[in-house]
XYZ file of C-alpha atoms in Angstrom:
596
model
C -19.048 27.812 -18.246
C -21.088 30.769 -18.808
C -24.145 28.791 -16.968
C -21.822 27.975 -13.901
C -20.480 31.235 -13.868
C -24.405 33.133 -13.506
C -25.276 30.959 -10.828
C -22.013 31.003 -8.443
C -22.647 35.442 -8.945
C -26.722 34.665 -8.341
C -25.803 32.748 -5.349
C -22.692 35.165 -4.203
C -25.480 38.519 -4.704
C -28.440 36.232 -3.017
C -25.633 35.634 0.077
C -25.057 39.138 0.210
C -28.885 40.717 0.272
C -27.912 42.757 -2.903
C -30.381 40.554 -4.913
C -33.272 39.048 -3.446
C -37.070 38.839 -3.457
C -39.568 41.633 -2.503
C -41.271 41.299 1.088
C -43.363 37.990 0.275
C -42.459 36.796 -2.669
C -40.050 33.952 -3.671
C -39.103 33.598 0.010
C -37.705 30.453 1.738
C -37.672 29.996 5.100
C -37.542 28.013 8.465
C -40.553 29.369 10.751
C -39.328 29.316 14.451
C -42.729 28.541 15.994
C -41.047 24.800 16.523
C -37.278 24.175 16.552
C -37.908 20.804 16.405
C -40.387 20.736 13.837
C -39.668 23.859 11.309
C -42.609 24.919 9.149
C -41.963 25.966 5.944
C -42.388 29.197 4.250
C -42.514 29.641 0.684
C -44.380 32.363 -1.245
C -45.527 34.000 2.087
C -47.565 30.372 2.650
C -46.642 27.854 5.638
C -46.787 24.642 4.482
C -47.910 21.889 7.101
C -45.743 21.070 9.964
C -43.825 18.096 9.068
C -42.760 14.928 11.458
C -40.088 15.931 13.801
C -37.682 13.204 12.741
C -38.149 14.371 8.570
C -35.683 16.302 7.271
C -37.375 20.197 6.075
C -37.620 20.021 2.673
C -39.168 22.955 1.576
C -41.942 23.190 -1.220
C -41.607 24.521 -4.942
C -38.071 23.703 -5.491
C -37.154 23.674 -9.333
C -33.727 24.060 -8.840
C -30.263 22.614 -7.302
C -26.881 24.091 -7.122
C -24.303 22.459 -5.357
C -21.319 24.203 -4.582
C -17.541 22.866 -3.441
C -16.936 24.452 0.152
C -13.606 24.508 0.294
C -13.119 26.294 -3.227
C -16.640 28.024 -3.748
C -16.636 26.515 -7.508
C -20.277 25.244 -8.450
C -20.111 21.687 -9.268
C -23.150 20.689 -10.588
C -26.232 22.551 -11.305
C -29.587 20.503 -11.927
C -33.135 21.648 -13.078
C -34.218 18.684 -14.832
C -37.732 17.819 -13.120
C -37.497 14.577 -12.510
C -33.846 14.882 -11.191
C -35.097 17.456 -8.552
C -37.520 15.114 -7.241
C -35.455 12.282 -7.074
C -32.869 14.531 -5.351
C -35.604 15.843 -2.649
C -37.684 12.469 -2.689
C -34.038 11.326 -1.124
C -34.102 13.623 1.566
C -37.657 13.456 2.524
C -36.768 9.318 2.699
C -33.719 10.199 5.372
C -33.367 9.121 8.539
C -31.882 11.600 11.447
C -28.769 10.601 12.606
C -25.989 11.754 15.528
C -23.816 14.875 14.894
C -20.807 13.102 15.782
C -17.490 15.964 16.654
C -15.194 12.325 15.783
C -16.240 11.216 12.464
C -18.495 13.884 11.030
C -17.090 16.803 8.877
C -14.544 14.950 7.701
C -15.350 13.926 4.542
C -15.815 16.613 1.294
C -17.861 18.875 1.737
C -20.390 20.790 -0.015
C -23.252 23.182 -0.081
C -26.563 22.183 -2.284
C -28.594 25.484 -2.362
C -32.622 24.960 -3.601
C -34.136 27.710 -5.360
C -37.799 28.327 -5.663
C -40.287 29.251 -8.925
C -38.838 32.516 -9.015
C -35.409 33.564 -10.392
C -35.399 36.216 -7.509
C -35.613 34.014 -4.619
C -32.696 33.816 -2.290
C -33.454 29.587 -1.549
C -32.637 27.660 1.054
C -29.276 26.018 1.737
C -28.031 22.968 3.890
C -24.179 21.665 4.231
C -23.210 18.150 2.580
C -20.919 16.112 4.428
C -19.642 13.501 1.955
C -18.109 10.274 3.735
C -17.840 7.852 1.425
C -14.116 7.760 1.064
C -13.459 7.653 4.956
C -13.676 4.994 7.179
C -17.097 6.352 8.554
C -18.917 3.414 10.109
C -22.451 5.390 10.401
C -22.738 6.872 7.435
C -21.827 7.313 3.849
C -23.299 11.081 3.891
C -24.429 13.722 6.246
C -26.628 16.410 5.069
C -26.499 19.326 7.966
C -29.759 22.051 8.768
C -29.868 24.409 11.285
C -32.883 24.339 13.433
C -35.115 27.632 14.791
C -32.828 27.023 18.087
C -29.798 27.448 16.107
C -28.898 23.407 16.291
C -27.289 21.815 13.753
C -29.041 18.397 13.350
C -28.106 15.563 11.012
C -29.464 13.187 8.114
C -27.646 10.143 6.733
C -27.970 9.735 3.143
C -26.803 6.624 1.102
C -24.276 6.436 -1.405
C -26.683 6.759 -4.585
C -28.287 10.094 -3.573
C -24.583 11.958 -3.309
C -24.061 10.385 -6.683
C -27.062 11.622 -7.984
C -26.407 15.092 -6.711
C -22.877 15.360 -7.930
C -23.536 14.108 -10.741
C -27.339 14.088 -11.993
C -28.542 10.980 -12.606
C -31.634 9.711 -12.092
C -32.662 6.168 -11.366
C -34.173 5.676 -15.116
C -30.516 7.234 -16.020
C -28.883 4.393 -14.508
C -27.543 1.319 -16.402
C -27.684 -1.646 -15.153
C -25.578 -3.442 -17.627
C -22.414 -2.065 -16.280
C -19.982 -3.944 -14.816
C -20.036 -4.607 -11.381
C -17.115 -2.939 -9.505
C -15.898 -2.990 -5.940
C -13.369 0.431 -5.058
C -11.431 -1.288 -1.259
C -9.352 0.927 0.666
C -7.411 0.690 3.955
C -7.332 2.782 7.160
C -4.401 0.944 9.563
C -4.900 3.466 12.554
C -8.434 2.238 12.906
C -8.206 -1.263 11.767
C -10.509 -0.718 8.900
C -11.424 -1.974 5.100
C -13.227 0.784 3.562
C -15.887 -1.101 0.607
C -17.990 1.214 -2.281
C -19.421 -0.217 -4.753
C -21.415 0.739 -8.278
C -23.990 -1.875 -7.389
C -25.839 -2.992 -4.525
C -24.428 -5.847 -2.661
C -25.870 -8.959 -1.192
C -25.241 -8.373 2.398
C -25.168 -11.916 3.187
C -22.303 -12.792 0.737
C -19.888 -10.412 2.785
C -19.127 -12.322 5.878
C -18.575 -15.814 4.059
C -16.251 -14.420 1.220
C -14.418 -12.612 3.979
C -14.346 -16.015 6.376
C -12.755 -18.003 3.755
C -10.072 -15.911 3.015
C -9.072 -14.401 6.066
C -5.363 -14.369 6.676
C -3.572 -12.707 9.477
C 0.194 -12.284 11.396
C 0.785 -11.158 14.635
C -2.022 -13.330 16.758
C -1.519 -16.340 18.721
C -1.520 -19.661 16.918
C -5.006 -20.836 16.308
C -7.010 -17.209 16.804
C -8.201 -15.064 13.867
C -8.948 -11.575 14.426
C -12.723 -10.707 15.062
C -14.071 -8.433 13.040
C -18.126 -6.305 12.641
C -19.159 -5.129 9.644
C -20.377 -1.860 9.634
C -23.238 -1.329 6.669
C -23.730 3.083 5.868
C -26.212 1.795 3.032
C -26.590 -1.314 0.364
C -23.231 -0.190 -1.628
C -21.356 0.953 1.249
C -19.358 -1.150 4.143
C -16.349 -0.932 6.839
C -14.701 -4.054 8.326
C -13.544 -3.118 11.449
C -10.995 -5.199 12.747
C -11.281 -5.651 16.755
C -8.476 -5.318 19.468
C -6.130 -3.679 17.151
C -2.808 -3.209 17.622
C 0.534 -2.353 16.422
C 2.271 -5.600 14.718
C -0.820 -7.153 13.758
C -1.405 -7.621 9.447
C -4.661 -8.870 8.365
C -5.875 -10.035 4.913
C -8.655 -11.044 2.993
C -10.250 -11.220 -0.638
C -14.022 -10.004 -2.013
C -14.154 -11.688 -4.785
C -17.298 -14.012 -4.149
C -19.020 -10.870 -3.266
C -21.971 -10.696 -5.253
C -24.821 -8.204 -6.251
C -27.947 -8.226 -5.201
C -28.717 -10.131 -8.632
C -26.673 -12.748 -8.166
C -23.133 -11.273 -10.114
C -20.194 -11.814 -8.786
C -17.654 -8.629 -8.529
C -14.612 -10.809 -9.184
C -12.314 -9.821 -11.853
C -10.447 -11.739 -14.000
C -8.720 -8.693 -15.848
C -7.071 -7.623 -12.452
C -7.463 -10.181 -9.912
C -6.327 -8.474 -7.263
C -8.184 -6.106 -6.999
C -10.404 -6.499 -4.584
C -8.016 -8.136 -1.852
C -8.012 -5.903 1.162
C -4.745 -5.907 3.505
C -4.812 -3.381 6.510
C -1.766 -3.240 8.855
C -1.448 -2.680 12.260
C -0.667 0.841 13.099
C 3.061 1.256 12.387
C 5.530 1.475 15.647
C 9.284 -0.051 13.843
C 10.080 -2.170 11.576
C 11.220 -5.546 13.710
C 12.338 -8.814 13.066
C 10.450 -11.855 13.665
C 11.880 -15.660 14.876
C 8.648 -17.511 13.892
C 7.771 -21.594 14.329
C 6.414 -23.713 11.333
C 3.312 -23.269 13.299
C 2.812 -19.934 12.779
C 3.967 -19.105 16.034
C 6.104 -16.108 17.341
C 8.711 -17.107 19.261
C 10.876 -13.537 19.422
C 11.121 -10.151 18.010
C 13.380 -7.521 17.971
C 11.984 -3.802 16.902
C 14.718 -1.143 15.122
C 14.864 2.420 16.401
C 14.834 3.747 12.986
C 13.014 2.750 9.943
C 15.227 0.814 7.173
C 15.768 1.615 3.709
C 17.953 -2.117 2.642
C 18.642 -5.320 3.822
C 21.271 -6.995 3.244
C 22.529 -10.541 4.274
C 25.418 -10.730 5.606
C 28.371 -13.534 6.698
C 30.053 -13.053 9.573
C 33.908 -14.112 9.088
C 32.791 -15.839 5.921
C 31.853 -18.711 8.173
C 27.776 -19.762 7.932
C 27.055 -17.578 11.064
C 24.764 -14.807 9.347
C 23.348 -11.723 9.984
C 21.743 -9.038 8.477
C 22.288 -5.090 7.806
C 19.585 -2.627 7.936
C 20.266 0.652 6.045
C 18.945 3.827 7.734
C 18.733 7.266 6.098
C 20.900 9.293 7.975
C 24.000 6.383 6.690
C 24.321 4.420 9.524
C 23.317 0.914 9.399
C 22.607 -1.816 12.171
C 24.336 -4.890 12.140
C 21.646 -8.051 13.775
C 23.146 -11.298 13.975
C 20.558 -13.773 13.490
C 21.448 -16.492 15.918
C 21.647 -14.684 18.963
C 19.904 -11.368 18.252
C 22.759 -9.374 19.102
C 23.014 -5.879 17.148
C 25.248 -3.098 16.606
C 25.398 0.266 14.989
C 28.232 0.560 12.141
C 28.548 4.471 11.128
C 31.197 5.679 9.148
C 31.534 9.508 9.483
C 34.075 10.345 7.088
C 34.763 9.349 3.497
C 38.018 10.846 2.665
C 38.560 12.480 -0.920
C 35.247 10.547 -1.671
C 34.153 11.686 -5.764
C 31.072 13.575 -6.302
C 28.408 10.700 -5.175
C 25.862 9.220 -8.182
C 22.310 10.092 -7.089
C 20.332 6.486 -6.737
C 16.846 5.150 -5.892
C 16.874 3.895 -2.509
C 18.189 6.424 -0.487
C 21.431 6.261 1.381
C 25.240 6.610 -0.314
C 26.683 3.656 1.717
C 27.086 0.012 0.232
C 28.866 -2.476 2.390
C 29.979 -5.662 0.751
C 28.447 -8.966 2.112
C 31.164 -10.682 4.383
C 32.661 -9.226 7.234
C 36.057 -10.107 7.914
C 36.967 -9.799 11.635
C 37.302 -5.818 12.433
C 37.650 -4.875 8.132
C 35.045 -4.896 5.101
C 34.544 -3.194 2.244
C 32.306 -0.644 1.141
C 30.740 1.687 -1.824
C 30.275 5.452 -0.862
C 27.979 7.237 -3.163
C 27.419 4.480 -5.794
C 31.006 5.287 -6.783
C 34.525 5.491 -4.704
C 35.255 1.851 -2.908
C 37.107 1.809 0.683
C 38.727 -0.587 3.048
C 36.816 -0.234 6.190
C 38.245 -0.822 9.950
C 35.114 -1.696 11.686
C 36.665 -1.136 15.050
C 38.398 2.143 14.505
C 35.196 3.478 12.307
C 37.696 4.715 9.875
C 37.759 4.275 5.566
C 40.812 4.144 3.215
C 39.642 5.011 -0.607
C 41.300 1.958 -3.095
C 39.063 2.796 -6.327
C 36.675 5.102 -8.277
C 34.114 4.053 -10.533
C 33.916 5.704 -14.117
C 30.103 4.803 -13.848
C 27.521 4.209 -10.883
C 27.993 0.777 -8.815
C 25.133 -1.130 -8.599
C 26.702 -4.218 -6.317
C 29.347 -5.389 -4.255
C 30.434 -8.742 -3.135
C 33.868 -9.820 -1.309
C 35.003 -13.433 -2.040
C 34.861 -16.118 0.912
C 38.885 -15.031 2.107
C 38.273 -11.694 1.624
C 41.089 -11.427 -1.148
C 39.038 -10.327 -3.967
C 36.362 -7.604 -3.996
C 33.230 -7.960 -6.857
C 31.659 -4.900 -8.175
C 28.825 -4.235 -10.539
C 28.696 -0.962 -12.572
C 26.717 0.393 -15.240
C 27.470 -0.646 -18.479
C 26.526 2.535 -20.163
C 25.948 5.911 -19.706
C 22.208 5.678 -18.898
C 21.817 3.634 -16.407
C 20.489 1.081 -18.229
C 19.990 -3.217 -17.335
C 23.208 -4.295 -18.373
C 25.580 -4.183 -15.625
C 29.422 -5.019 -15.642
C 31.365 -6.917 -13.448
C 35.087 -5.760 -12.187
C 37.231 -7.483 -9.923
C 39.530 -5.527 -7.534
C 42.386 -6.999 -5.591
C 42.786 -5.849 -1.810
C 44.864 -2.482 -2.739
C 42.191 -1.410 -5.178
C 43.828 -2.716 -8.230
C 41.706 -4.103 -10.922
C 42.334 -7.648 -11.816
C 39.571 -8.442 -13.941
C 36.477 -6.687 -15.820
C 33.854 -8.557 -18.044
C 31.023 -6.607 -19.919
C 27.388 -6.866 -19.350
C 27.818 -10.277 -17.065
C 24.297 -9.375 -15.134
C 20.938 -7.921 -16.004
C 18.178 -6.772 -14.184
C 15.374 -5.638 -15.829
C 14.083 -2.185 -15.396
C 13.691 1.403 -16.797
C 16.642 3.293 -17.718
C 17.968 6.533 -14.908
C 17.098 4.773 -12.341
C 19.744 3.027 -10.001
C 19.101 0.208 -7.821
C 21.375 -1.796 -5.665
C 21.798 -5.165 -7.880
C 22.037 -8.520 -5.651
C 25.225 -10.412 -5.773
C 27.247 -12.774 -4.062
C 30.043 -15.608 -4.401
C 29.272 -19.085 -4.296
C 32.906 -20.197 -3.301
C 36.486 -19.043 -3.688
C 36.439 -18.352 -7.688
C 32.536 -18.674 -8.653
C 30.350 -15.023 -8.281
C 26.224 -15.214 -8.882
C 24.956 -12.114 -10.740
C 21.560 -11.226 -11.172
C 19.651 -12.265 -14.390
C 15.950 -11.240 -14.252
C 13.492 -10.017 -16.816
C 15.932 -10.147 -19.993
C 13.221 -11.792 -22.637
C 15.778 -13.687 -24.013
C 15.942 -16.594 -21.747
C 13.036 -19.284 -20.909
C 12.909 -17.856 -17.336
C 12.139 -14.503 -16.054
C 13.908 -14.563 -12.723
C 17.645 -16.436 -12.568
C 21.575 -15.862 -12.200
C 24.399 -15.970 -13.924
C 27.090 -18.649 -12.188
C 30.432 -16.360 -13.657
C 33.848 -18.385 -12.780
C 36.572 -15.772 -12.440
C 38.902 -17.991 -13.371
C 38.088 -18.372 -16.999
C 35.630 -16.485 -17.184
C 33.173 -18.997 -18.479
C 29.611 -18.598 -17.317
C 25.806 -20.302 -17.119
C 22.457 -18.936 -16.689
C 20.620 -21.003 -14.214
C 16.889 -20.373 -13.571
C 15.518 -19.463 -9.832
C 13.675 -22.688 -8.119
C 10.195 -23.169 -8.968
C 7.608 -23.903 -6.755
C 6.291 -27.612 -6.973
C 2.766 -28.122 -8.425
C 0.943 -29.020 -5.212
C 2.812 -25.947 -3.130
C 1.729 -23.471 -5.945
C -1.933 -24.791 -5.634
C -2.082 -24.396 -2.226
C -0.268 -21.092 -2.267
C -3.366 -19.727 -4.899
C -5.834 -20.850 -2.915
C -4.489 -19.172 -0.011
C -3.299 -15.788 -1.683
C -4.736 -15.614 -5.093
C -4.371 -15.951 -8.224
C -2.132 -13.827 -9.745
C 0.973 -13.937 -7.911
C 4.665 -13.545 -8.565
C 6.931 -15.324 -6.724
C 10.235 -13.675 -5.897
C 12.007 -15.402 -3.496
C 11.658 -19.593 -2.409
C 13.122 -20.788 1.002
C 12.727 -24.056 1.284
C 13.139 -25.707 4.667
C 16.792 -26.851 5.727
C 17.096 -30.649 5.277
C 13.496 -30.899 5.444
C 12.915 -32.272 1.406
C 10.839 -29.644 0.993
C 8.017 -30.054 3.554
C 8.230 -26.738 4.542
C 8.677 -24.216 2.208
C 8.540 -19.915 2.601
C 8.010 -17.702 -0.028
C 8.100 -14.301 -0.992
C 5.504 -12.680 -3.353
C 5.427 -9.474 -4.730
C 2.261 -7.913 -3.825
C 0.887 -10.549 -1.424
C 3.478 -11.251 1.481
C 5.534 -13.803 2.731
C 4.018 -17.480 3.095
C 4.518 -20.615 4.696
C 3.640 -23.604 2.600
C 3.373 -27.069 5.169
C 2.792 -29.348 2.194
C 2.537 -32.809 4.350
C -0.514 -30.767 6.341
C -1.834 -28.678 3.060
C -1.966 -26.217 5.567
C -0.394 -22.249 4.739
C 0.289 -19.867 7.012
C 0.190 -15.654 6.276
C 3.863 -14.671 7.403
C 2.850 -11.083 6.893
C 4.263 -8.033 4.717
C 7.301 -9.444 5.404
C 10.799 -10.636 3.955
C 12.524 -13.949 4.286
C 15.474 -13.973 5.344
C 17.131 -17.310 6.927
C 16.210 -20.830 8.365
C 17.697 -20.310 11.617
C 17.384 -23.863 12.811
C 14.470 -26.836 11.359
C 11.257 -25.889 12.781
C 12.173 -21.345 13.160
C 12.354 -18.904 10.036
C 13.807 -15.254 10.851
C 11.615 -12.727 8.776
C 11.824 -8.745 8.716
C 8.388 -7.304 8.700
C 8.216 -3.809 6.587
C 4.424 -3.189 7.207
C 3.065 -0.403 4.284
C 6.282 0.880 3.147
C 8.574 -1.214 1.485
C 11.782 -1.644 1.406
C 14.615 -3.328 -0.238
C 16.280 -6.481 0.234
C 19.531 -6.973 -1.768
C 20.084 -10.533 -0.910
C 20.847 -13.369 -3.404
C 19.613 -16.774 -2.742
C 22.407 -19.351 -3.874
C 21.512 -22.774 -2.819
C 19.579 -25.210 -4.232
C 17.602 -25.245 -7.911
C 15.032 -27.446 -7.672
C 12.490 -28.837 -5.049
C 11.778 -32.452 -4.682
């Protein structure tokens, strides 16, 4: 500290003139007898004239100090020999490069300051432009010195020197028993995958891991996106996606990327790790009719961004839709089959208890059937109301002791399910109460669903009935069971109940889908095709998208960052594409169990 602290005053006095050499000694300087080839002055000497294109590196250095810009804090300070010359054997190596006013100075930046034999001399100092971490295509770092002519001219340095200077390593320091590690990152506005590594990569190994795992939504049946890549030095690339525009999704995995030994950068510990997904640059979310081609045969864009989806039956008849939640409390009601919409906003909640705080980000829950011009619906996780859909008006029938979770209104619309807490701290367990139409409760069962997660934090629980007197809860992640994902099948009748495990993907779809995807994937949703024996089959992952699985063709399609939501006729699944953000679908899948 007390080292760091000397040199950022030594360096704050030099700046200032208070402390500095006497007239020809220790001094370090351009000469301006050629802008475009600055001489060197050190010690009252010129050293030779050096090749115009060379970056000045001045003589007798012993010493580096790089400094942080932005905060004027002294990183690193090196005076190791050998470090020093590696340092300025780098710079003497770089090539001149383009001051670009797009991409440069936008990286972190830095000032390196060289000092000379003597602890007097004031040094010499250039500015380090550090562009690793952007989505730079021609370089990984620009080092900045001002010419006799006051220019600022430019050298691109690779990715091992700016690790040597922020650092200190030198090349003997370096071990070459590490791991090898790929760091991927994402830039949608430009279309760009962003690749570092802590090895240098075999350049040819790039394009084929990329080709055989490329992936993409949004382009015409048949075309994959074109794509350059972009090399700033041997552990350093951008993909650059081409034509790129809003709605388009493209994916692909490094994992046969190898060094320039012959390693592989795969890793089995987290296999996902190096999958790169970039989105088109976000306009709406928007819902997509697509073919079991792949193809796109309509879309319909939101005004607002949603925070929930929610399935919904339209006069408890199999005519669905579904209800996007938007922060300020309205929703939007899309029917599925014709693409009609409407806004449903409720602007008064009358003598509405103090709302529960939740998760997801809007007080209003509307059951899951709509029932002519009424429905049903949970303001602030906590006071249920009748609601006249054509008046916009709410009457309050019941408060909840404890947050709701869920609500679900029974095929006639006589009976109204709710899921609450079961204790105080918002814990898994959640219990089920029954409510007639005036609010009354007609039945209550104790922790009848479970949904695995960390306690204080409230989520909207996915429910729904199955017919007139059967209601499917949620049973995921209890430990207790031989599945992780399922339902409970509660009849309301008796109040007898069975845990039934979600479908399973069969053994040649799953195959197919980690080939395509990866392999570590969790599967949260299956859609198999409508009376189609499971030829077709859409599913929902967790970190990975939404798939289609043809498994007559062996053929899988990339549906996008996107979530299922309903057959619409044989050959057309709707989808709702979220892009980056997610969002939450509250749906529960009731059909079939297994897949032929």
């Amino acid at each position: 500290m007390k080292k760091r602290l000397f040199f950022f005053i030594m360096i704050m006095l030099m700046a200032s003139g208070c402390y500095g050499p006497k007239d020809g000694e220790g001094m370090l300087e351009v000469a301006s007898n050629n802008p475009l080839s600055p001489a060197i002055v050190f010690n009252g000497e010129i050293s030779p004239a050096q090749d115009p294109n060379t970056f000045p590196v001045p003589d007798g250095v012993t010493s580096v100090v790089v400094e942080d810009k932005k905060s004027g804090s002294i990183v690193n300070h090196i005076e190791e020999g050998e470090k020093v010359r590696d340092l300025l054997d780098g710079l003497r190596e770089a090539a001149e490069t383009s001051v670009s006013l797009e991409s440069d100075f936008t990286g972190s930046k830095y000032i390196i300051h060289l000092t000379g034999r003597m602890a007097a001399s004031k040094g010499f100092s250039y500015e380090v432009d550090d562009m690793r971490a952007t989505d730079s295509i021609d370089a990984s770092v620009k080092v900045y010195a001002e010419d006799a002519s006051g220019h600022y001219r430019a050298w691109s340095m690779p990715s091992r020197w700016i690790e040597r200077l922020l650092s200190g390593p030198s090349v003997a320091d370096e071990d070459d028993s590490s791991k090898p590690y790929l760091y991927v990152s994402s830039f949608d506005n430009s279309g760009s995958v962003l690749v570092m590594s802590n090895k240098d990569i075999q350049r040819s190994s790039v394009s084929a891991a990329i080709d055989s795992t490329l992936f993409s939504s949004g382009y015409p049946v048949g075309i994959s996106p074109a794509y350059h890549i972009y090399w700033s030095d041997p552990r350093r690339f951008v993909v650059r996606i081409t034509d790129w525009k809003s709605g388009m999704n493209v994916r692909f995995r490094l994992d046969d990327v190898m060094t320039e030994t012959g390693e592989k950068f795969s890793d089995e510990e987290v296999p996902n790790r190096n999958t790169a997904v970039v989105f088109g640059p976000f306009s709406a979310h928007r819902l997509r009719w697509i073919g079991a081609e792949g193809n796109v045969g309509s879309e319909l864009s939101l005004d607002r961004p949603a925070l929930l989806l929610q399935p919904i039956r339209v006069d408890a008849a199999e005519t669905y839709a579904i209800m996007a939640y938007h922060a300020d409390g309205s929703t939007t009601l899309i029917r599925l089959d014709t693409m009609e919409r409407r806004t449903i906003r409720i602007t008064e909640w009358p003598d509405h208890e103090e709302p529960f705080g939740n998760n997801y980000g809007t007080n209003v829950l509307f059951g899951d059937v709509l029932m002519g011009k009424s429905t049903y619906a949970v303001y602030g996780n906590r006071t249920v109301y009748r609601i006249d859909l054509e008046e916009g008006t709410a009457t309050k029938l019941y408060v909840s002791a404890r947050p709701i979770y869920g609500v679900a209104i029974s095929p006639e619309g006589k009976r109204v399910a709710i899921l609450s807490s079961s204790d105080k701290y918002l814990g898994s367990f959640a219990d089920l109460t029954l409510l007639k139409t005036d609010g009354s409760v007609a039945s209550r069962w104790e922790k009848a669903a479970y949904a695995g997660h960390s306690d204080g934090f409230l989520f909207v629980y996915p429910m729904a009935w199955t017919d007139d007197h059967t209601v499917a809860l949620p049973w995921i992640g209890n430990g207790n069971e031989s599945f992780v994902r399922g339902r409970v099948l509660l009849d309301i009748r008796d109040g007898s109940s069975i845990k039934v495990a979600d479908a399973e993907l069969p053994a040649d779809a799953a195959a197919l889908l980690r080939q395509a995807a990866g392999k570590a994937i969790e599967v949260t949703r299956i859609l198999p095709q409508p009376e189609g024996r499971g030829k077709l089959i859409a599913v929902e992952t967790t970190d990975t998208g939404a798939w289609l699985i043809d498994r007559m063709k062996k053929k899988v399609t990339f549906l996008g960052q996107s979530h299922l939501l309903k057959w619409i006729d044989h050959d057309v699944i709707a989808v709702f594409e979220e892009g980056r953000e997610r969002i939450y679908d509250i749906g529960m899948d009731t059909g079939q169990n297994e897949i032929n």
